[in-house]
Amino acid sequence: MKTTRSRALFERAKKILPGGVNSPVRAFRSVGGTPRFLVKGRGPHAWDADGNRYIDLVGSWGPLILGHAPPAVVKAIAGAAARGSTFGAPTPAETELAEEIRRAVPSMQKLRLVSSGTEAVMSAVRVARGFTKRELVLKFDGGYHGHSDGFLSKGGSGLATLGIPASAGVPAAIAGLALTARYNDLASVEAYFRKHGRRIAAVVVEPVAGNMGVVVPCEGFLEGLRRLCDRWGSLLLFDEVITGFRVAYGGAQALLGVKPDLTTLGKIIGGGLPLASYGGRADIMSLVAPDGPVYQAGTLSGNPCAVAAGLALLRELRRLNPWAALEARGRRLAEGLLDAARRARVPITVNAVGSMMTAFFAPGLVTDWDSAAKSDTKRYSAFFHAMLQRGVMMAPSQFEAAFLSAAHSDAVVTQIIRAARAAMSALP
Ligand code: KE4
């Protein structure tokens, strides 16, 4: 596979961008080799600068639930841009998008639009602290909630990928405000509550984890968090930046039937443009400025182009209702990966919820960060490259999710499975 142009582009990029990228996980550091510089996407496919075509299972880390460049979204962005890309004033469409979100996620009685998932979680935690007048936040090892200071220890996604236990540059005083429990282990949460209960402002959790690879909540785990938050007067914050509109129209809270006090969304609701949201109970959100004393602001918050993209995508999702088909194809792909591994006698475990999944090169079940971390990342890297050579782009990290879109037809899923069989049997 020719990668001349990607290699040259990478060398040039590294001269000015740290690691040659604008987000660490794109740099292929954990899988090695040259990151592919992509130039075009259409439906389930992406093309790199050397003209190689890939079936894209990264999907921009989640937003592309309808695949690349869905016509309705492209048209909406072009229209918004032609009417003026930003005003720094309220616009009608921002309210329409907020109403569209609340229709799907009724627990977000009031919400605000921001520009990234990081900003959404950071702001939601500030509101939780303002509302409860408490300082501590409880999160989970292997969880990732963006790169704000309070969340950069024992995190997932890029931190796990690069093996960074905690980021430099975060003052101990701030890092110390985050307690880290074990996902799917209610006893570890109860222990923290027994010790710090009245100081914990919020429990922040990915209701289906995506940033240690996909890890599914055990029966009763989320319900247990709800019960403990109610018992101790803390708020339950579901970080649904990945799962919102991904695992169901109403996200993981609809799929799993547990209602948080606060929710963060991102990725899909921006239709591929920078847009995210935090929201929840009206009594909590009434503290957000200018209504209340919790300050949060943003020059491009509710940006007209991003709002137009998000509105177009959410309305398309409502029209197409793709989740049953995504679930069926996701299951077929998960089974296909397991079958390919079995044929090649490679021990893997696949965790999947609907169209998001991870093949862990680990012998046993993966139910938390400790078990995910036991994965053979070298073998994952070999599989990643064997798939890349066969025209399938997986996530360049064992600790991320693969995403199917509604554009990944049955025939495309068959092609992925066929490539996986060849890739598995080619593993050293
Ligand atoms: P952003 O600031 O990257 O928009 O969102 C942060 C975030 C918050 N919460 C969850 C559950 C998330 O998954 C993310 C971001 N996800 C990663 C990939 N798993 C973004 C990819 C990247 O960092 O380049």
CSV table of C-alpha atoms and ligand atoms in Angstrom, one decimal:
chain,number,residue,atom,x,y,z
A,1,MET,CA,0.0,0.0,0.0
A,2,LYS,CA,1.5,3.3,-1.1
A,3,THR,CA,1.9,5.8,1.8
A,4,THR,CA,4.4,8.2,0.2
A,5,ARG,CA,2.2,11.3,0.5
A,6,SER,CA,1.0,10.5,4.0
A,7,ARG,CA,4.6,10.1,5.1
A,8,ALA,CA,5.7,13.4,3.6
A,9,LEU,CA,2.6,15.1,5.0
A,10,PHE,CA,3.4,13.6,8.5
A,11,GLU,CA,7.0,14.9,8.4
A,12,ARG,CA,5.9,18.3,7.4
A,13,ALA,CA,3.1,18.3,10.1
A,14,LYS,CA,5.6,17.2,12.8
A,15,LYS,CA,7.6,20.4,12.2
A,16,ILE,CA,4.8,22.6,13.5
A,17,LEU,CA,2.2,20.5,15.3
A,18,PRO,CA,3.1,18.5,18.4
A,19,GLY,CA,3.4,14.9,17.2
A,20,GLY,CA,2.2,16.1,13.8
A,21,VAL,CA,-1.5,15.9,15.0
A,22,ASN,CA,-4.1,18.0,16.7
A,23,SER,CA,-5.2,15.2,19.0
A,24,PRO,CA,-2.8,12.6,20.3
A,25,VAL,CA,-4.6,9.4,19.5
A,26,ARG,CA,-4.5,10.2,15.8
A,27,ALA,CA,-0.6,9.9,15.8
A,28,PHE,CA,-0.6,6.0,15.6
A,29,ARG,CA,1.9,6.1,18.5
A,30,SER,CA,0.5,2.9,20.1
A,31,VAL,CA,0.1,1.0,16.9
A,32,GLY,CA,3.2,2.4,15.1
A,33,GLY,CA,3.6,3.3,11.5
A,34,THR,CA,2.5,6.4,9.6
A,35,PRO,CA,-0.9,7.9,10.3
A,36,ARG,CA,-2.9,8.1,7.1
A,37,PHE,CA,-3.7,11.7,6.1
A,38,LEU,CA,-7.3,11.6,5.0
A,39,VAL,CA,-8.6,13.8,2.3
A,40,LYS,CA,-12.2,12.6,1.6
A,41,GLY,CA,-15.0,10.7,3.1
A,42,ARG,CA,-18.2,9.3,1.6
A,43,GLY,CA,-20.6,7.0,3.3
A,44,PRO,CA,-18.6,4.1,5.0
A,45,HIS,CA,-15.4,5.0,3.2
A,46,ALA,CA,-12.5,7.4,3.6
A,47,TRP,CA,-9.6,8.1,1.2
A,48,ASP,CA,-6.1,9.0,2.2
A,49,ALA,CA,-3.7,11.4,0.4
A,50,ASP,CA,-2.2,8.5,-1.5
A,51,GLY,CA,-5.6,7.5,-2.9
A,52,ASN,CA,-6.0,4.4,-0.8
A,53,ARG,CA,-9.7,3.8,0.1
A,54,TYR,CA,-10.6,2.4,3.6
A,55,ILE,CA,-13.8,1.1,5.2
A,56,ASP,CA,-13.8,3.6,8.1
A,57,LEU,CA,-14.5,2.1,11.5
A,58,VAL,CA,-13.2,5.1,13.4
A,59,GLY,CA,-16.0,7.3,12.2
A,60,SER,CA,-14.2,10.4,13.6
A,61,TRP,CA,-14.5,8.7,17.1
A,62,GLY,CA,-18.2,8.6,17.1
A,63,PRO,CA,-20.0,11.5,15.3
A,64,LEU,CA,-20.5,9.8,11.9
A,65,ILE,CA,-23.5,7.6,12.7
A,66,LEU,CA,-24.8,8.2,9.2
A,67,GLY,CA,-21.4,7.9,7.6
A,68,HIS,CA,-19.3,10.5,5.9
A,69,ALA,CA,-20.9,13.6,4.3
A,70,PRO,CA,-24.6,12.7,4.6
A,71,PRO,CA,-26.3,14.9,1.9
A,72,ALA,CA,-28.8,16.5,4.3
A,73,VAL,CA,-26.0,17.5,6.6
A,74,VAL,CA,-23.8,18.8,3.9
A,75,LYS,CA,-26.7,20.9,2.5
A,76,ALA,CA,-27.5,22.3,5.9
A,77,ILE,CA,-23.9,23.4,6.6
A,78,ALA,CA,-23.6,25.1,3.2
A,79,GLY,CA,-26.9,26.9,3.8
A,80,ALA,CA,-25.9,28.1,7.2
A,81,ALA,CA,-22.5,29.2,6.1
A,82,ALA,CA,-24.0,31.2,3.2
A,83,ARG,CA,-26.3,33.0,5.7
A,84,GLY,CA,-23.3,33.9,7.9
A,85,SER,CA,-21.3,31.5,9.9
A,86,THR,CA,-21.4,33.2,13.3
A,87,PHE,CA,-23.1,36.1,15.0
A,88,GLY,CA,-22.3,36.0,18.7
A,89,ALA,CA,-26.0,36.6,19.2
A,90,PRO,CA,-28.9,34.2,19.9
A,91,THR,CA,-30.3,32.5,16.8
A,92,PRO,CA,-33.6,30.6,16.3
A,93,ALA,CA,-31.9,27.3,15.3
A,94,GLU,CA,-30.1,27.0,18.7
A,95,THR,CA,-33.4,26.7,20.5
A,96,GLU,CA,-34.7,24.3,17.9
A,97,LEU,CA,-31.6,22.1,18.4
A,98,ALA,CA,-32.0,22.3,22.2
A,99,GLU,CA,-35.7,21.2,21.8
A,100,GLU,CA,-34.6,18.4,19.5
A,101,ILE,CA,-32.1,17.1,22.1
A,102,ARG,CA,-34.6,17.4,24.9
A,103,ARG,CA,-37.2,15.5,22.9
A,104,ALA,CA,-34.7,12.5,22.8
A,105,VAL,CA,-33.3,13.0,26.3
A,106,PRO,CA,-36.1,14.4,28.5
A,107,SER,CA,-33.9,14.3,31.6
A,108,MET,CA,-32.1,17.3,30.0
A,109,GLN,CA,-34.9,19.7,31.1
A,110,LYS,CA,-32.6,22.6,30.5
A,111,LEU,CA,-29.4,22.5,28.6
A,112,ARG,CA,-26.6,24.6,27.1
A,113,LEU,CA,-24.7,24.2,23.8
A,114,VAL,CA,-20.9,24.4,23.9
A,115,SER,CA,-18.1,23.5,21.5
A,116,SER,CA,-16.6,20.3,22.7
A,117,GLY,CA,-17.2,17.3,25.0
A,118,THR,CA,-14.4,18.5,27.3
A,119,GLU,CA,-16.2,21.8,27.7
A,120,ALA,CA,-19.5,20.1,28.3
A,121,VAL,CA,-18.1,17.9,31.1
A,122,MET,CA,-16.0,20.7,32.6
A,123,SER,CA,-19.1,22.9,32.8
A,124,ALA,CA,-21.4,20.2,34.1
A,125,VAL,CA,-19.0,19.5,36.9
A,126,ARG,CA,-18.8,23.2,37.8
A,127,VAL,CA,-22.6,23.4,38.0
A,128,ALA,CA,-22.7,20.2,40.1
A,129,ARG,CA,-20.2,21.8,42.5
A,130,GLY,CA,-22.1,25.0,42.5
A,131,PHE,CA,-25.4,23.2,43.2
A,132,THR,CA,-24.1,20.9,45.9
A,133,LYS,CA,-21.5,23.3,47.3
A,134,ARG,CA,-19.2,20.2,47.4
A,135,GLU,CA,-15.8,19.8,45.8
A,136,LEU,CA,-15.0,16.2,45.1
A,137,VAL,CA,-15.9,14.3,41.9
A,138,LEU,CA,-15.9,10.5,41.7
A,139,LYS,CA,-15.0,9.0,38.3
A,140,PHE,CA,-13.8,5.6,37.1
A,141,ASP,CA,-10.4,4.2,36.1
A,142,GLY,CA,-10.3,4.0,32.3
A,143,GLY,CA,-13.1,6.6,31.9
A,144,TYR,CA,-12.4,9.6,29.7
A,145,HIS,CA,-14.3,12.9,30.1
A,146,GLY,CA,-12.1,15.2,28.0
A,147,HIS,CA,-8.9,17.0,28.9
A,148,SER,CA,-9.9,19.5,31.6
A,149,ASP,CA,-7.5,19.5,34.6
A,150,GLY,CA,-9.7,17.6,37.0
A,151,PHE,CA,-10.0,14.5,34.7
A,152,LEU,CA,-6.5,13.8,33.7
A,153,SER,CA,-5.5,11.0,36.1
A,154,LYS,CA,-6.1,7.3,35.5
A,155,GLY,CA,-8.1,8.3,32.4
A,156,GLY,CA,-8.9,6.3,29.3
A,157,SER,CA,-8.7,7.1,25.6
A,158,GLY,CA,-5.5,8.9,24.7
A,159,LEU,CA,-4.1,8.7,28.3
A,160,ALA,CA,-4.6,4.9,28.2
A,161,THR,CA,-3.4,4.7,24.6
A,162,LEU,CA,-0.1,6.5,25.4
A,163,GLY,CA,0.2,4.9,28.9
A,164,ILE,CA,0.1,8.2,30.7
A,165,PRO,CA,-1.3,7.6,34.2
A,166,ALA,CA,-1.8,11.3,34.8
A,167,SER,CA,-1.0,14.4,32.7
A,168,ALA,CA,1.9,16.7,33.6
A,169,GLY,CA,0.9,20.3,34.3
A,170,VAL,CA,-2.1,19.5,36.5
A,171,PRO,CA,-1.7,20.9,40.1
A,172,ALA,CA,-1.9,18.2,42.8
A,173,ALA,CA,-4.6,20.3,44.5
A,174,ILE,CA,-6.8,19.9,41.4
A,175,ALA,CA,-6.0,16.3,40.7
A,176,GLY,CA,-6.7,15.5,44.3
A,177,LEU,CA,-10.3,16.6,43.9
A,178,ALA,CA,-11.0,13.6,41.7
A,179,LEU,CA,-11.6,10.2,43.3
A,180,THR,CA,-11.2,7.2,41.0
A,181,ALA,CA,-13.2,4.0,41.5
A,182,ARG,CA,-13.3,0.8,39.5
A,183,TYR,CA,-15.9,0.5,36.8
A,184,ASN,CA,-18.5,-2.1,37.5
A,185,ASP,CA,-17.4,-2.3,41.2
A,186,LEU,CA,-20.1,-0.8,43.4
A,187,ALA,CA,-18.1,-1.7,46.5
A,188,SER,CA,-15.2,0.6,45.4
A,189,VAL,CA,-17.8,3.4,45.0
A,190,GLU,CA,-19.4,2.7,48.4
A,191,ALA,CA,-16.0,2.8,50.1
A,192,TYR,CA,-15.4,6.3,48.7
A,193,PHE,CA,-18.9,7.4,49.8
A,194,ARG,CA,-18.4,6.0,53.3
A,195,LYS,CA,-15.2,8.0,53.6
A,196,HIS,CA,-16.1,11.2,51.7
A,197,GLY,CA,-19.8,11.0,51.1
A,198,ARG,CA,-20.8,14.5,52.1
A,199,ARG,CA,-18.0,16.0,50.1
A,200,ILE,CA,-18.8,14.3,46.7
A,201,ALA,CA,-20.5,16.7,44.4
A,202,ALA,CA,-21.0,14.2,41.5
A,203,VAL,CA,-20.3,10.8,40.2
A,204,VAL,CA,-19.2,11.1,36.6
A,205,VAL,CA,-19.6,7.9,34.5
A,206,GLU,CA,-19.8,6.8,30.9
A,207,PRO,CA,-23.0,4.7,31.2
A,208,VAL,CA,-21.5,2.4,28.5
A,209,ALA,CA,-17.7,3.0,28.6
A,210,GLY,CA,-16.0,3.6,25.3
A,211,ASN,CA,-12.6,4.9,26.4
A,212,MET,CA,-11.0,1.8,27.8
A,213,GLY,CA,-12.4,0.1,24.7
A,214,VAL,CA,-16.1,-0.7,25.0
A,215,VAL,CA,-17.0,-1.9,28.5
A,216,VAL,CA,-20.6,-2.7,29.3
A,217,PRO,CA,-22.1,-1.8,32.7
A,218,CYS,CA,-22.9,-5.0,34.7
A,219,GLU,CA,-26.5,-5.6,35.9
A,220,GLY,CA,-27.2,-3.2,38.7
A,221,PHE,CA,-24.1,-1.1,38.4
A,222,LEU,CA,-25.7,2.1,37.1
A,223,GLU,CA,-28.8,1.6,39.4
A,224,GLY,CA,-26.4,1.2,42.3
A,225,LEU,CA,-24.7,4.5,41.4
A,226,ARG,CA,-28.1,6.2,41.3
A,227,ARG,CA,-29.0,4.8,44.7
A,228,LEU,CA,-25.7,5.9,46.2
A,229,CYS,CA,-26.0,9.4,44.8
A,230,ASP,CA,-29.5,9.7,46.2
A,231,ARG,CA,-28.3,8.3,49.6
A,232,TRP,CA,-25.4,10.8,49.9
A,233,GLY,CA,-26.9,13.8,48.2
A,234,SER,CA,-24.5,13.7,45.2
A,235,LEU,CA,-25.5,14.2,41.6
A,236,LEU,CA,-25.2,11.5,39.0
A,237,LEU,CA,-23.7,12.8,35.7
A,238,PHE,CA,-23.9,10.5,32.7
A,239,ASP,CA,-21.2,11.4,30.2
A,240,GLU,CA,-23.0,10.4,27.0
A,241,VAL,CA,-20.6,12.2,24.6
A,242,ILE,CA,-20.2,8.9,22.8
A,243,THR,CA,-23.4,7.0,23.7
A,244,GLY,CA,-25.8,9.9,23.1
A,245,PHE,CA,-27.9,9.1,20.0
A,246,ARG,CA,-25.4,6.2,19.4
A,247,VAL,CA,-26.7,3.3,21.4
A,248,ALA,CA,-30.3,4.5,21.2
A,249,TYR,CA,-32.3,7.6,20.2
A,250,GLY,CA,-32.3,8.6,23.9
A,251,GLY,CA,-28.8,7.4,24.6
A,252,ALA,CA,-27.7,4.9,27.2
A,253,GLN,CA,-30.0,6.3,29.8
A,254,ALA,CA,-33.0,5.4,27.6
A,255,LEU,CA,-31.5,2.0,26.7
A,256,LEU,CA,-30.6,1.1,30.3
A,257,GLY,CA,-33.4,2.9,32.2
A,258,VAL,CA,-31.4,4.9,34.7
A,259,LYS,CA,-32.0,8.6,34.9
A,260,PRO,CA,-29.1,10.9,35.7
A,261,ASP,CA,-29.3,14.4,37.2
A,262,LEU,CA,-27.0,15.8,34.5
A,263,THR,CA,-26.0,14.6,31.0
A,264,THR,CA,-23.2,15.6,28.6
A,265,LEU,CA,-23.5,15.0,24.9
A,266,GLY,CA,-21.2,15.7,22.0
A,267,LYS,CA,-20.0,14.0,18.8
A,268,ILE,CA,-23.3,13.0,17.0
A,269,ILE,CA,-25.3,16.1,18.1
A,270,GLY,CA,-22.8,18.3,16.2
A,271,GLY,CA,-23.4,16.4,12.9
A,272,GLY,CA,-19.6,16.3,12.5
A,273,LEU,CA,-19.0,19.9,13.5
A,274,PRO,CA,-17.7,21.2,16.9
A,275,LEU,CA,-20.8,21.1,19.1
A,276,ALA,CA,-21.6,19.5,22.5
A,277,SER,CA,-24.0,20.1,25.3
A,278,TYR,CA,-24.5,19.8,29.0
A,279,GLY,CA,-27.9,19.8,30.8
A,280,GLY,CA,-30.2,18.2,33.2
A,281,ARG,CA,-32.6,19.0,36.0
A,282,ALA,CA,-34.0,22.5,35.7
A,283,ASP,CA,-33.3,23.3,39.3
A,284,ILE,CA,-29.6,22.5,38.8
A,285,MET,CA,-29.3,24.3,35.4
A,286,SER,CA,-31.0,27.4,36.9
A,287,LEU,CA,-27.6,28.1,38.5
A,288,VAL,CA,-26.0,28.7,35.1
A,289,ALA,CA,-25.2,32.4,34.2
A,290,PRO,CA,-26.8,34.6,33.4
A,291,ASP,CA,-29.7,33.1,35.5
A,292,GLY,CA,-27.4,32.1,38.3
A,293,PRO,CA,-23.9,32.3,39.8
A,294,VAL,CA,-22.2,29.5,37.9
A,295,TYR,CA,-20.3,31.1,35.0
A,296,GLN,CA,-19.8,29.4,31.7
A,297,ALA,CA,-19.4,31.1,28.3
A,298,GLY,CA,-18.2,30.6,24.7
A,299,THR,CA,-17.6,32.8,21.7
A,300,LEU,CA,-18.8,30.1,19.3
A,301,SER,CA,-21.2,28.3,21.6
A,302,GLY,CA,-24.3,27.3,19.5
A,303,ASN,CA,-22.5,28.2,16.3
A,304,PRO,CA,-25.0,28.4,13.4
A,305,CYS,CA,-23.1,26.0,11.1
A,306,ALA,CA,-22.6,23.4,13.8
A,307,VAL,CA,-26.2,23.8,15.0
A,308,ALA,CA,-27.4,23.4,11.4
A,309,ALA,CA,-25.3,20.2,11.0
A,310,GLY,CA,-26.6,18.9,14.3
A,311,LEU,CA,-30.2,19.7,13.6
A,312,ALA,CA,-30.0,18.1,10.2
A,313,LEU,CA,-28.4,14.9,11.5
A,314,LEU,CA,-30.8,14.5,14.5
A,315,ARG,CA,-33.8,15.1,12.2
A,316,GLU,CA,-32.4,12.5,9.7
A,317,LEU,CA,-31.9,10.1,12.6
A,318,ARG,CA,-35.6,10.6,13.7
A,319,ARG,CA,-36.7,10.0,10.1
A,320,LEU,CA,-34.5,7.0,9.4
A,321,ASN,CA,-34.6,5.4,12.9
A,322,PRO,CA,-31.5,3.3,12.1
A,323,TRP,CA,-30.8,1.8,15.6
A,324,ALA,CA,-32.4,-1.6,15.0
A,325,ALA,CA,-30.3,-2.1,11.8
A,326,LEU,CA,-27.2,-0.7,13.5
A,327,GLU,CA,-27.8,-3.2,16.3
A,328,ALA,CA,-28.2,-6.1,13.9
A,329,ARG,CA,-25.1,-5.3,11.8
A,330,GLY,CA,-23.1,-4.6,15.0
A,331,ARG,CA,-24.0,-8.0,16.3
A,332,ARG,CA,-23.1,-9.6,13.0
A,333,LEU,CA,-19.7,-7.8,12.9
A,334,ALA,CA,-19.0,-8.8,16.6
A,335,GLU,CA,-19.8,-12.4,15.8
A,336,GLY,CA,-17.8,-12.2,12.6
A,337,LEU,CA,-14.7,-11.0,14.5
A,338,LEU,CA,-15.1,-13.7,17.1
A,339,ASP,CA,-15.4,-16.3,14.4
A,340,ALA,CA,-12.4,-15.0,12.6
A,341,ALA,CA,-10.3,-15.1,15.8
A,342,ARG,CA,-11.6,-18.7,16.6
A,343,ARG,CA,-10.6,-19.9,13.1
A,344,ALA,CA,-7.1,-18.5,13.7
A,345,ARG,CA,-6.9,-19.7,17.3
A,346,VAL,CA,-6.4,-16.1,18.5
A,347,PRO,CA,-7.9,-15.4,21.9
A,348,ILE,CA,-10.0,-12.3,21.8
A,349,THR,CA,-13.1,-11.0,23.6
A,350,VAL,CA,-15.5,-8.6,21.9
A,351,ASN,CA,-17.6,-6.1,23.9
A,352,ALA,CA,-20.3,-4.5,21.8
A,353,VAL,CA,-23.4,-2.3,22.3
A,354,GLY,CA,-25.2,-1.7,19.1
A,355,SER,CA,-22.8,-0.1,16.6
A,356,MET,CA,-19.9,0.5,19.0
A,357,MET,CA,-17.6,-2.3,19.8
A,358,THR,CA,-14.0,-3.3,20.7
A,359,ALA,CA,-12.1,-6.5,20.0
A,360,PHE,CA,-9.8,-6.9,23.0
A,361,PHE,CA,-6.8,-9.2,22.4
A,362,ALA,CA,-7.3,-10.5,25.9
A,363,PRO,CA,-8.2,-14.1,26.9
A,364,GLY,CA,-10.9,-13.3,29.5
A,365,LEU,CA,-13.8,-11.0,30.0
A,366,VAL,CA,-13.1,-7.3,30.0
A,367,THR,CA,-15.3,-5.5,32.6
A,368,ASP,CA,-13.1,-2.7,33.8
A,369,TRP,CA,-9.8,-0.9,33.2
A,370,ASP,CA,-7.7,-3.6,34.9
A,371,SER,CA,-9.0,-6.4,32.7
A,372,ALA,CA,-8.8,-4.2,29.6
A,373,ALA,CA,-5.2,-3.3,30.4
A,374,LYS,CA,-4.3,-7.0,30.3
A,375,SER,CA,-4.9,-6.9,26.5
A,376,ASP,CA,-2.0,-7.8,24.2
A,377,THR,CA,-1.6,-4.4,22.6
A,378,LYS,CA,1.2,-5.6,20.4
A,379,ARG,CA,-1.1,-8.2,18.9
A,380,TYR,CA,-3.8,-5.5,18.6
A,381,SER,CA,-1.3,-3.4,16.7
A,382,ALA,CA,-0.5,-6.2,14.3
A,383,PHE,CA,-4.2,-6.8,13.7
A,384,PHE,CA,-4.7,-3.0,13.2
A,385,HIS,CA,-2.1,-2.9,10.5
A,386,ALA,CA,-3.2,-6.2,8.9
A,387,MET,CA,-6.7,-4.7,8.6
A,388,LEU,CA,-5.3,-1.4,7.3
A,389,GLN,CA,-3.4,-3.2,4.6
A,390,ARG,CA,-6.7,-4.9,3.6
A,391,GLY,CA,-8.6,-1.6,3.4
A,392,VAL,CA,-10.2,-1.4,6.8
A,393,MET,CA,-9.3,1.4,9.2
A,394,MET,CA,-9.9,0.3,12.9
A,395,ALA,CA,-9.1,2.6,15.8
A,396,PRO,CA,-5.3,3.1,16.1
A,397,SER,CA,-5.6,2.0,19.8
A,398,GLN,CA,-6.7,-1.1,21.7
A,399,PHE,CA,-8.5,1.3,24.1
A,400,GLU,CA,-11.0,2.9,21.8
A,401,ALA,CA,-14.2,1.8,20.1
A,402,ALA,CA,-14.9,0.8,16.5
A,403,PHE,CA,-18.1,2.4,15.1
A,404,LEU,CA,-20.4,1.2,12.4
A,405,SER,CA,-22.6,3.8,10.7
A,406,ALA,CA,-25.9,3.4,8.9
A,407,ALA,CA,-23.9,3.7,5.7
A,408,HIS,CA,-22.0,0.4,6.5
A,409,SER,CA,-24.3,-1.9,4.5
A,410,ASP,CA,-24.5,-5.7,5.0
A,411,ALA,CA,-22.1,-6.0,2.0
A,412,VAL,CA,-19.6,-3.7,3.7
A,413,VAL,CA,-19.9,-5.7,7.0
A,414,THR,CA,-19.2,-8.8,5.0
A,415,GLN,CA,-16.1,-7.2,3.5
A,416,ILE,CA,-14.9,-6.3,7.0
A,417,ILE,CA,-15.4,-9.8,8.3
A,418,ARG,CA,-13.6,-11.2,5.3
A,419,ALA,CA,-10.7,-8.9,5.9
A,420,ALA,CA,-10.7,-9.8,9.6
A,421,ARG,CA,-10.4,-13.5,8.7
A,422,ALA,CA,-7.4,-12.9,6.6
A,423,ALA,CA,-5.9,-10.5,9.1
A,424,MET,CA,-6.3,-12.9,12.0
A,425,SER,CA,-4.7,-15.7,10.2
A,426,ALA,CA,-1.8,-13.5,9.2
A,427,LEU,CA,-1.0,-12.6,12.8
A,428,PRO,CA,2.5,-13.6,14.0
B,1,KE4,P1,-14.0,16.3,23.1
B,1,KE4,O1,-13.4,17.4,23.9
B,1,KE4,O2,-12.8,15.4,22.5
B,1,KE4,O3,-15.0,16.7,22.0
B,1,KE4,O4,-14.8,15.2,24.0
B,1,KE4,C1,-14.2,14.7,25.2
B,1,KE4,C2,-14.9,13.4,25.6
B,1,KE4,C3,-15.8,13.5,26.6
B,1,KE4,N1,-16.4,12.4,27.0
B,1,KE4,C4,-16.3,11.2,26.4
B,1,KE4,C5,-17.1,10.0,26.8
B,1,KE4,C6,-15.4,11.1,25.3
B,1,KE4,O5,-15.3,9.9,24.6
B,1,KE4,C7,-14.7,12.3,24.8
B,1,KE4,C8,-13.8,12.2,23.6
B,1,KE4,N2,-13.6,10.9,23.0
B,1,KE4,C9,-12.3,10.7,22.4
B,1,KE4,C10,-12.2,9.3,21.8
B,1,KE4,N3,-12.7,8.3,22.6
B,1,KE4,C11,-12.0,11.8,21.4
B,1,KE4,C12,-10.9,11.4,20.4
B,1,KE4,C13,-9.7,12.3,20.6
B,1,KE4,O6,-9.3,12.6,21.8
B,1,KE4,O7,-9.1,12.7,19.6
